[in-house]
Amino acid sequence: MYNSSTFRHKSCLKKEQHKLKIRQIKYQVVIIITLGVYLYYLVYRLRYTINSDSLLLSLSFFYAEVHGFIALFLFFFQIWSPAERKSTPPPAGLSVDIYIPTYNEDISIVRKTALSCVNIRYPHKTYILDDGNRPELAKEAAEWGCGYITRTERMGAKAGNLNHALHRTNGEFVAIFDADFVPQPDFLDKTMGYFRDQKTAFVQTPQNYYNVDVFQFRVNREKEKSWNEQDIFYKLMMPCIDYWNSTFFIGTAAVFRKKALEEIGGFVTGSVTEDFHTSIQFYARGWKGIYHNEILANGLAAKDLKNYHTQKLRWAEGNIGLFFKDNPFFVKGLTIPQRICFFAAIFGWLVGFPKLIYFIMPPVMILIGGYPIGSFDNAFIWRYLMFLFTIIFGFKYASRGYGKIRYAEGYNMMNFFILIRAAMRAVFKKLFRLRSRFIVTGKGNHEFVNISNIIPQLLMGLLCFTGVVWGSLKLYYGVTTDFVGIGTAIFWSGINGFLALFTIENVTRPYFKRKEFRFIGTMPVRYSMLEDSGSVSGIGISKDINEHGISLVTFNPLPIDKKISLSIYLNERILPCRATVLYTVHAHHLPHYLYGKMFVYGIKFDELGRNEMDLISAYCFNTIIPRYLHKFGERSSVLLKMFFKFYKHERFRKHVRRKITLPLVVQNNGKPSLAAVTNDISISGLSFTSYVPLESGAILVMEIFTPFGTLVAEGEIKQMRAIGAEDSYFIGVKFTQFFDQSEGVFSDRTGKNRQESLSRWLKITSEGSN
């Protein structure tokens, strides 16, 4: 029986779903138009442009275009409309077991995951499932407060490990985290409410990788934008296939109803992609899956190309293998949308074949003189341009801002060979009845790229640039007069050649020098050290941090190779520690007037205890990462971007807000002082992020530390809202007065000159911060 709050929740959810459907109409119209234009182009191609003189080239190229149409149709079907999910509070009294399957991962990696699992707030038990059978891990697990389960044989790899544990624990529900996936304390609070529906078999949350210094990421700190290869899958495709009740398990960061697992015989073994295979079995028996589109756990991305391709090969081979094991078109019990969505997930791994054709066709066309198109006349050219423009615009618009064609094509160049290899292996193993071997992706280690890892891309680049040179020579010496056909082939050969070079540079670039990733985040840090000439002290801000060291911005010079005392503000906790200043970062980008006023130092902590290291680690995962995701993950429409860019222009705004990170100390009506870092600042106000909520309208006294001195000001809170992370609140403040204690900031203490002085140093400081 539903209570009134449940009824209101359902009523509000229906209204939101109706509004969501209305908002999706514009995307759906673009999808229909795009597919219509693509289909028209294919019909025209088949009827008028197949070249009988080069039939093999022509049919191969046409196959690639047909494959593209099928792939685009399946993609558009999947993203037709996202599901709108709102979690409800979890029922009390449910028994939950948390599993952490591991084999050979470093114990330091398992430790972070285990401690975070233990600290999940909803009552539960945590178990380490060690297929490596390591006595030292068993000892550590007991210290962490975890159960330890192992077995003498490793049949079934990860799926077998999970099934073995199912028979040895008693929880009604099971949450699963890979050894490197660190959950947040509210993970079960946000997911267990969905199990009020007795047909829900599992709840899946997004995978997110926190080591953004690897080649799969594009991070622009100045624009506060971040892109990852899998963004479009986890942020768009998964919420949309949830609309079709086709969410599937992705191996980690999910919760299962044990009864549903028992009904299907546990996690499917005999497959290297047990997650996807298991999902199909749930739906075939009438169970439901839920996708909760909120990042609640963070893991390690593969650090190098070898481990990245090992992972891709396993995923591709396992999914393609389902064509022969549990083909979704023939599994009983699935709905038509589910069959299409699961087939699309398999079909997507076959993209290597058409991409190979697209990459090699332009140089082959130049070198052998064969044409895949019957005639490059005006009738074809205008249709091709219309088709190309429509596909590019349609994909980008329907992708809701997540589709990045340039980056996606780079990853197609990086992966085409490994995907072809996976397809061939899947067919070969079916023909000869061989079993696939589950290979664990290396975690935490980095292997340098060998020449053998990039041979396909090297050969592709060589072939493409050979085509460019040969085609240019043909035109120069008058061997051919087909300027349109050869010119087009030279253009696309050059594009593909530079794509190959871009890919090679991307995977061989030395992205990081540390073994452990530094989390990108700012926090206040007080420092002090004794020198022969006296003491040096002040307050600075971090640029990045982990449990081994910190990158610190100061407004005082510090000596190198000297000991320093730090007090690091980790929300309400202040961590005192000793450290060593190892080096200074030469900021060549700083304007000349900031030399000698802003400094960046690399600092190593001296012998932190385990508790102190765990405190920093917990802060990084529970505060820094959610704040980073909130800051770098916001997206707006193209029209909104243009409007705000125009609106925020200096001539339309009286006081320009500048993105400057400065340490400040806040006094709030006699309450304990609060240390924070500014988000932005102008001569009329500032904003900062607080770990405690503050009342709107409250009067604050703020001490703001700058490269030119200290600014003391009074201000009124105009905005206060919770942001993505727990215990994180955006505070917007309007200045009401400046105090005479401000040192070095104002050249004149009164009137207009004071404003001009403040405006001047804000502009200078923002140039240095960028």
Short mmCIF file of N, CA and C in Angstrom, two decimals, residues 632-742:
data_model
loop_
_atom_site.label_atom_id
_atom_site.label_comp_id
_atom_site.label_asym_id
_atom_site.label_seq_id
_atom_site.Cartn_x
_atom_site.Cartn_y
_atom_site.Cartn_z
N PHE A 632 33.87 20.44 -14.07
CA PHE A 632 34.28 20.15 -15.43
C PHE A 632 33.21 19.42 -16.24
N GLY A 633 32.11 19.07 -15.62
CA GLY A 633 31.11 18.26 -16.31
C GLY A 633 29.87 18.99 -16.74
N GLU A 634 29.74 20.29 -16.38
CA GLU A 634 28.54 21.03 -16.75
C GLU A 634 28.52 21.27 -18.25
N ARG A 635 27.35 21.06 -18.86
CA ARG A 635 27.19 21.27 -20.30
C ARG A 635 25.97 22.14 -20.56
N SER A 636 26.09 23.00 -21.53
CA SER A 636 24.95 23.83 -21.93
C SER A 636 24.82 23.78 -23.45
N SER A 637 23.67 24.18 -23.93
CA SER A 637 23.43 24.14 -25.36
C SER A 637 24.29 25.18 -26.08
N VAL A 638 24.42 25.00 -27.39
CA VAL A 638 25.20 25.94 -28.20
C VAL A 638 24.62 27.34 -28.10
N LEU A 639 23.30 27.46 -28.12
CA LEU A 639 22.67 28.78 -28.06
C LEU A 639 22.94 29.45 -26.72
N LEU A 640 22.87 28.66 -25.62
CA LEU A 640 23.15 29.23 -24.31
C LEU A 640 24.60 29.67 -24.19
N LYS A 641 25.52 28.87 -24.75
CA LYS A 641 26.93 29.25 -24.72
C LYS A 641 27.14 30.59 -25.43
N MET A 642 26.52 30.75 -26.61
CA MET A 642 26.67 31.99 -27.36
C MET A 642 26.06 33.16 -26.59
N PHE A 643 24.91 32.93 -25.96
CA PHE A 643 24.25 34.01 -25.24
C PHE A 643 25.09 34.48 -24.06
N PHE A 644 25.57 33.52 -23.25
CA PHE A 644 26.33 33.90 -22.06
C PHE A 644 27.69 34.49 -22.42
N LYS A 645 28.27 33.98 -23.52
CA LYS A 645 29.54 34.56 -23.97
C LYS A 645 29.32 36.03 -24.35
N PHE A 646 28.22 36.30 -25.01
CA PHE A 646 27.90 37.67 -25.41
C PHE A 646 27.55 38.51 -24.19
N TYR A 647 26.75 37.93 -23.29
CA TYR A 647 26.25 38.68 -22.14
C TYR A 647 27.38 39.04 -21.18
N LYS A 648 28.36 38.12 -21.04
CA LYS A 648 29.43 38.33 -20.08
C LYS A 648 30.55 39.21 -20.62
N HIS A 649 30.41 39.69 -21.83
CA HIS A 649 31.42 40.57 -22.38
C HIS A 649 31.54 41.81 -21.49
N GLU A 650 32.74 42.33 -21.34
CA GLU A 650 33.00 43.38 -20.36
C GLU A 650 32.11 44.61 -20.56
N ARG A 651 31.79 44.94 -21.79
CA ARG A 651 31.03 46.17 -22.00
C ARG A 651 29.58 46.01 -21.59
N PHE A 652 29.11 44.75 -21.38
CA PHE A 652 27.73 44.54 -20.97
C PHE A 652 27.62 44.24 -19.47
N ARG A 653 28.76 44.16 -18.80
CA ARG A 653 28.71 43.84 -17.38
C ARG A 653 29.54 44.86 -16.62
N LYS A 654 28.97 45.40 -15.60
CA LYS A 654 29.64 46.47 -14.87
C LYS A 654 30.92 45.98 -14.20
N HIS A 655 30.83 44.82 -13.55
CA HIS A 655 31.98 44.28 -12.83
C HIS A 655 32.23 42.86 -13.32
N VAL A 656 33.34 42.65 -14.02
CA VAL A 656 33.64 41.37 -14.63
C VAL A 656 34.14 40.39 -13.57
N ARG A 657 33.52 39.23 -13.49
CA ARG A 657 33.99 38.17 -12.59
C ARG A 657 35.18 37.46 -13.24
N ARG A 658 36.26 37.33 -12.51
CA ARG A 658 37.45 36.66 -13.02
C ARG A 658 37.68 35.37 -12.24
N LYS A 659 37.99 34.31 -12.98
CA LYS A 659 38.22 33.01 -12.34
C LYS A 659 39.61 33.00 -11.72
N ILE A 660 39.64 33.33 -10.45
CA ILE A 660 40.90 33.40 -9.71
C ILE A 660 40.74 32.55 -8.45
N THR A 661 41.70 31.69 -8.21
CA THR A 661 41.70 30.88 -6.99
C THR A 661 42.65 31.51 -5.98
N LEU A 662 42.07 32.01 -4.89
CA LEU A 662 42.84 32.66 -3.82
C LEU A 662 42.39 32.09 -2.49
N PRO A 663 43.30 31.90 -1.55
CA PRO A 663 42.89 31.44 -0.22
C PRO A 663 42.19 32.56 0.54
N LEU A 664 41.20 32.20 1.32
CA LEU A 664 40.53 33.19 2.17
C LEU A 664 40.11 32.55 3.47
N VAL A 665 39.99 33.36 4.49
CA VAL A 665 39.50 32.93 5.79
C VAL A 665 38.24 33.72 6.08
N VAL A 666 37.16 33.02 6.44
CA VAL A 666 35.84 33.62 6.58
C VAL A 666 35.42 33.60 8.05
N GLN A 667 34.98 34.74 8.56
CA GLN A 667 34.40 34.86 9.90
C GLN A 667 32.90 35.08 9.74
N ASN A 668 32.11 34.30 10.48
CA ASN A 668 30.66 34.35 10.33
C ASN A 668 30.00 34.51 11.69
N ASN A 669 29.85 35.77 12.11
CA ASN A 669 29.10 36.09 13.33
C ASN A 669 29.57 35.29 14.54
N GLY A 670 30.85 35.27 14.77
CA GLY A 670 31.38 34.62 15.96
C GLY A 670 31.50 33.11 15.87
N LYS A 671 31.08 32.51 14.77
CA LYS A 671 31.23 31.07 14.60
C LYS A 671 32.67 30.74 14.26
N PRO A 672 33.07 29.48 14.38
CA PRO A 672 34.46 29.12 14.05
C PRO A 672 34.81 29.56 12.63
N SER A 673 36.03 30.06 12.46
CA SER A 673 36.45 30.55 11.15
C SER A 673 36.49 29.41 10.14
N LEU A 674 36.30 29.78 8.88
CA LEU A 674 36.23 28.81 7.79
C LEU A 674 37.29 29.17 6.76
N ALA A 675 38.16 28.22 6.43
CA ALA A 675 39.16 28.42 5.38
C ALA A 675 38.62 27.86 4.08
N ALA A 676 38.79 28.61 2.99
CA ALA A 676 38.25 28.19 1.69
C ALA A 676 39.12 28.76 0.58
N VAL A 677 38.68 28.52 -0.66
CA VAL A 677 39.36 29.01 -1.85
C VAL A 677 38.32 29.64 -2.75
N THR A 678 38.62 30.80 -3.32
CA THR A 678 37.66 31.48 -4.20
C THR A 678 37.50 30.72 -5.51
N ASN A 679 36.29 30.79 -6.05
CA ASN A 679 36.04 30.32 -7.42
C ASN A 679 36.26 31.43 -8.43
N ASP A 680 35.73 32.61 -8.10
CA ASP A 680 35.90 33.80 -8.93
C ASP A 680 35.74 35.02 -8.05
N ILE A 681 36.12 36.18 -8.60
CA ILE A 681 36.09 37.40 -7.80
C ILE A 681 36.02 38.60 -8.73
N SER A 682 35.34 39.65 -8.26
CA SER A 682 35.31 40.93 -8.96
C SER A 682 35.36 42.03 -7.90
N ILE A 683 35.29 43.28 -8.31
CA ILE A 683 35.32 44.35 -7.31
C ILE A 683 33.98 44.47 -6.58
N SER A 684 32.97 43.69 -7.05
CA SER A 684 31.67 43.75 -6.37
C SER A 684 31.40 42.52 -5.51
N GLY A 685 32.16 41.43 -5.69
CA GLY A 685 31.89 40.25 -4.89
C GLY A 685 32.75 39.07 -5.30
N LEU A 686 32.48 37.94 -4.69
CA LEU A 686 33.23 36.73 -4.98
C LEU A 686 32.35 35.52 -4.72
N SER A 687 32.85 34.36 -5.11
CA SER A 687 32.19 33.10 -4.75
C SER A 687 33.24 32.12 -4.28
N PHE A 688 32.83 31.20 -3.42
CA PHE A 688 33.72 30.14 -2.95
C PHE A 688 32.90 28.91 -2.63
N THR A 689 33.58 27.81 -2.43
CA THR A 689 32.92 26.55 -2.08
C THR A 689 33.16 26.25 -0.62
N SER A 690 32.09 26.01 0.11
CA SER A 690 32.15 25.73 1.54
C SER A 690 31.78 24.28 1.81
N TYR A 691 32.32 23.73 2.90
CA TYR A 691 31.94 22.37 3.28
C TYR A 691 30.78 22.37 4.27
N VAL A 692 30.32 23.58 4.68
CA VAL A 692 29.14 23.69 5.54
C VAL A 692 28.17 24.67 4.88
N PRO A 693 26.87 24.47 5.03
CA PRO A 693 25.91 25.43 4.47
C PRO A 693 25.93 26.72 5.28
N LEU A 694 25.80 27.84 4.60
CA LEU A 694 25.73 29.15 5.24
C LEU A 694 24.41 29.80 4.87
N GLU A 695 23.88 30.59 5.78
CA GLU A 695 22.56 31.18 5.57
C GLU A 695 22.62 32.33 4.58
N SER A 696 21.66 32.33 3.67
CA SER A 696 21.54 33.45 2.74
C SER A 696 21.21 34.71 3.52
N GLY A 697 21.90 35.80 3.20
CA GLY A 697 21.70 37.06 3.91
C GLY A 697 22.67 37.28 5.05
N ALA A 698 23.41 36.25 5.42
CA ALA A 698 24.38 36.39 6.52
C ALA A 698 25.51 37.32 6.10
N ILE A 699 26.08 38.04 7.07
CA ILE A 699 27.18 38.96 6.83
C ILE A 699 28.49 38.27 7.21
N LEU A 700 29.42 38.25 6.27
CA LEU A 700 30.71 37.60 6.48
C LEU A 700 31.82 38.65 6.49
N VAL A 701 32.84 38.39 7.28
CA VAL A 701 34.08 39.16 7.21
C VAL A 701 35.14 38.23 6.63
N MET A 702 35.74 38.65 5.51
CA MET A 702 36.64 37.77 4.76
C MET A 702 38.03 38.38 4.66
N GLU A 703 39.01 37.54 4.92
CA GLU A 703 40.41 37.90 4.77
C GLU A 703 40.93 37.15 3.54
N ILE A 704 41.19 37.89 2.47
CA ILE A 704 41.55 37.29 1.18
C ILE A 704 43.02 37.54 0.91
N PHE A 705 43.78 36.46 0.67
CA PHE A 705 45.22 36.56 0.50
C PHE A 705 45.54 36.59 -0.99
N THR A 706 46.31 37.59 -1.41
CA THR A 706 46.61 37.80 -2.83
C THR A 706 48.12 37.96 -3.02
N PRO A 707 48.59 37.92 -4.27
CA PRO A 707 50.02 38.13 -4.52
C PRO A 707 50.50 39.53 -4.13
N PHE A 708 49.56 40.48 -3.98
CA PHE A 708 49.93 41.85 -3.70
C PHE A 708 49.63 42.27 -2.26
N GLY A 709 49.17 41.33 -1.46
CA GLY A 709 48.85 41.65 -0.08
C GLY A 709 47.54 41.02 0.33
N THR A 710 47.02 41.50 1.46
CA THR A 710 45.81 40.92 2.03
C THR A 710 44.66 41.91 1.91
N LEU A 711 43.53 41.39 1.42
CA LEU A 711 42.32 42.19 1.29
C LEU A 711 41.35 41.75 2.38
N VAL A 712 40.89 42.71 3.19
CA VAL A 712 39.89 42.42 4.23
C VAL A 712 38.60 43.12 3.83
N ALA A 713 37.53 42.34 3.71
CA ALA A 713 36.27 42.89 3.23
C ALA A 713 35.10 42.28 3.97
N GLU A 714 34.01 43.01 3.99
CA GLU A 714 32.74 42.51 4.52
C GLU A 714 31.80 42.27 3.36
N GLY A 715 31.00 41.21 3.44
CA GLY A 715 30.09 40.91 2.36
C GLY A 715 28.85 40.19 2.84
N GLU A 716 27.80 40.24 2.00
CA GLU A 716 26.53 39.59 2.30
C GLU A 716 26.33 38.40 1.37
N ILE A 717 25.91 37.28 1.95
CA ILE A 717 25.65 36.08 1.14
C ILE A 717 24.39 36.29 0.31
N LYS A 718 24.55 36.24 -1.01
CA LYS A 718 23.43 36.41 -1.93
C LYS A 718 22.94 35.08 -2.51
N GLN A 719 23.85 34.09 -2.58
CA GLN A 719 23.49 32.78 -3.11
C GLN A 719 24.07 31.70 -2.22
N MET A 720 23.31 30.62 -2.08
CA MET A 720 23.82 29.43 -1.39
C MET A 720 23.09 28.23 -1.96
N ARG A 721 23.85 27.30 -2.56
CA ARG A 721 23.21 26.10 -3.10
C ARG A 721 24.17 24.93 -2.98
N ALA A 722 23.57 23.75 -2.79
CA ALA A 722 24.37 22.52 -2.74
C ALA A 722 24.82 22.18 -4.16
N ILE A 723 26.06 21.68 -4.28
CA ILE A 723 26.56 21.25 -5.58
C ILE A 723 26.83 19.76 -5.55
N GLY A 724 27.47 19.22 -6.58
CA GLY A 724 27.54 17.78 -6.81
C GLY A 724 28.04 16.96 -5.66
N ALA A 725 29.03 17.44 -4.91
CA ALA A 725 29.63 16.62 -3.87
C ALA A 725 28.86 16.75 -2.56
N GLU A 726 28.99 15.72 -1.74
CA GLU A 726 28.47 15.84 -0.39
C GLU A 726 29.27 16.90 0.37
N ASP A 727 28.61 17.63 1.25
CA ASP A 727 29.29 18.65 2.05
C ASP A 727 29.99 19.66 1.17
N SER A 728 29.36 20.05 0.07
CA SER A 728 29.91 21.06 -0.82
C SER A 728 28.79 22.02 -1.20
N TYR A 729 29.04 23.31 -0.94
CA TYR A 729 28.02 24.32 -1.17
C TYR A 729 28.64 25.53 -1.86
N PHE A 730 27.95 25.98 -2.91
CA PHE A 730 28.38 27.18 -3.61
C PHE A 730 27.89 28.39 -2.82
N ILE A 731 28.80 29.31 -2.50
CA ILE A 731 28.45 30.51 -1.75
C ILE A 731 28.79 31.73 -2.60
N GLY A 732 27.79 32.55 -2.91
CA GLY A 732 27.98 33.79 -3.65
C GLY A 732 27.85 34.98 -2.72
N VAL A 733 28.85 35.85 -2.71
CA VAL A 733 28.91 36.95 -1.75
C VAL A 733 29.03 38.28 -2.49
N LYS A 734 28.30 39.30 -2.03
CA LYS A 734 28.43 40.66 -2.53
C LYS A 734 29.14 41.51 -1.49
N PHE A 735 30.22 42.17 -1.92
CA PHE A 735 30.96 43.02 -1.00
C PHE A 735 30.08 44.20 -0.54
N THR A 736 30.17 44.51 0.75
CA THR A 736 29.46 45.68 1.28
C THR A 736 30.43 46.77 1.72
N GLN A 737 31.64 46.37 2.13
CA GLN A 737 32.66 47.38 2.44
C GLN A 737 34.03 46.73 2.51
N PHE A 738 35.08 47.57 2.32
CA PHE A 738 36.47 47.14 2.47
C PHE A 738 37.05 47.82 3.69
N PHE A 739 37.90 47.10 4.41
CA PHE A 739 38.47 47.64 5.63
C PHE A 739 39.88 48.16 5.39
N ASP A 740 40.29 49.07 6.24
CA ASP A 740 41.61 49.69 6.09
C ASP A 740 42.75 48.76 6.44
N GLN A 741 42.43 47.54 7.01
CA GLN A 741 43.51 46.60 7.31
C GLN A 741 44.10 46.01 6.04
N SER A 742 43.44 46.19 4.89
CA SER A 742 43.93 45.64 3.63
C SER A 742 45.31 46.20 3.33
#
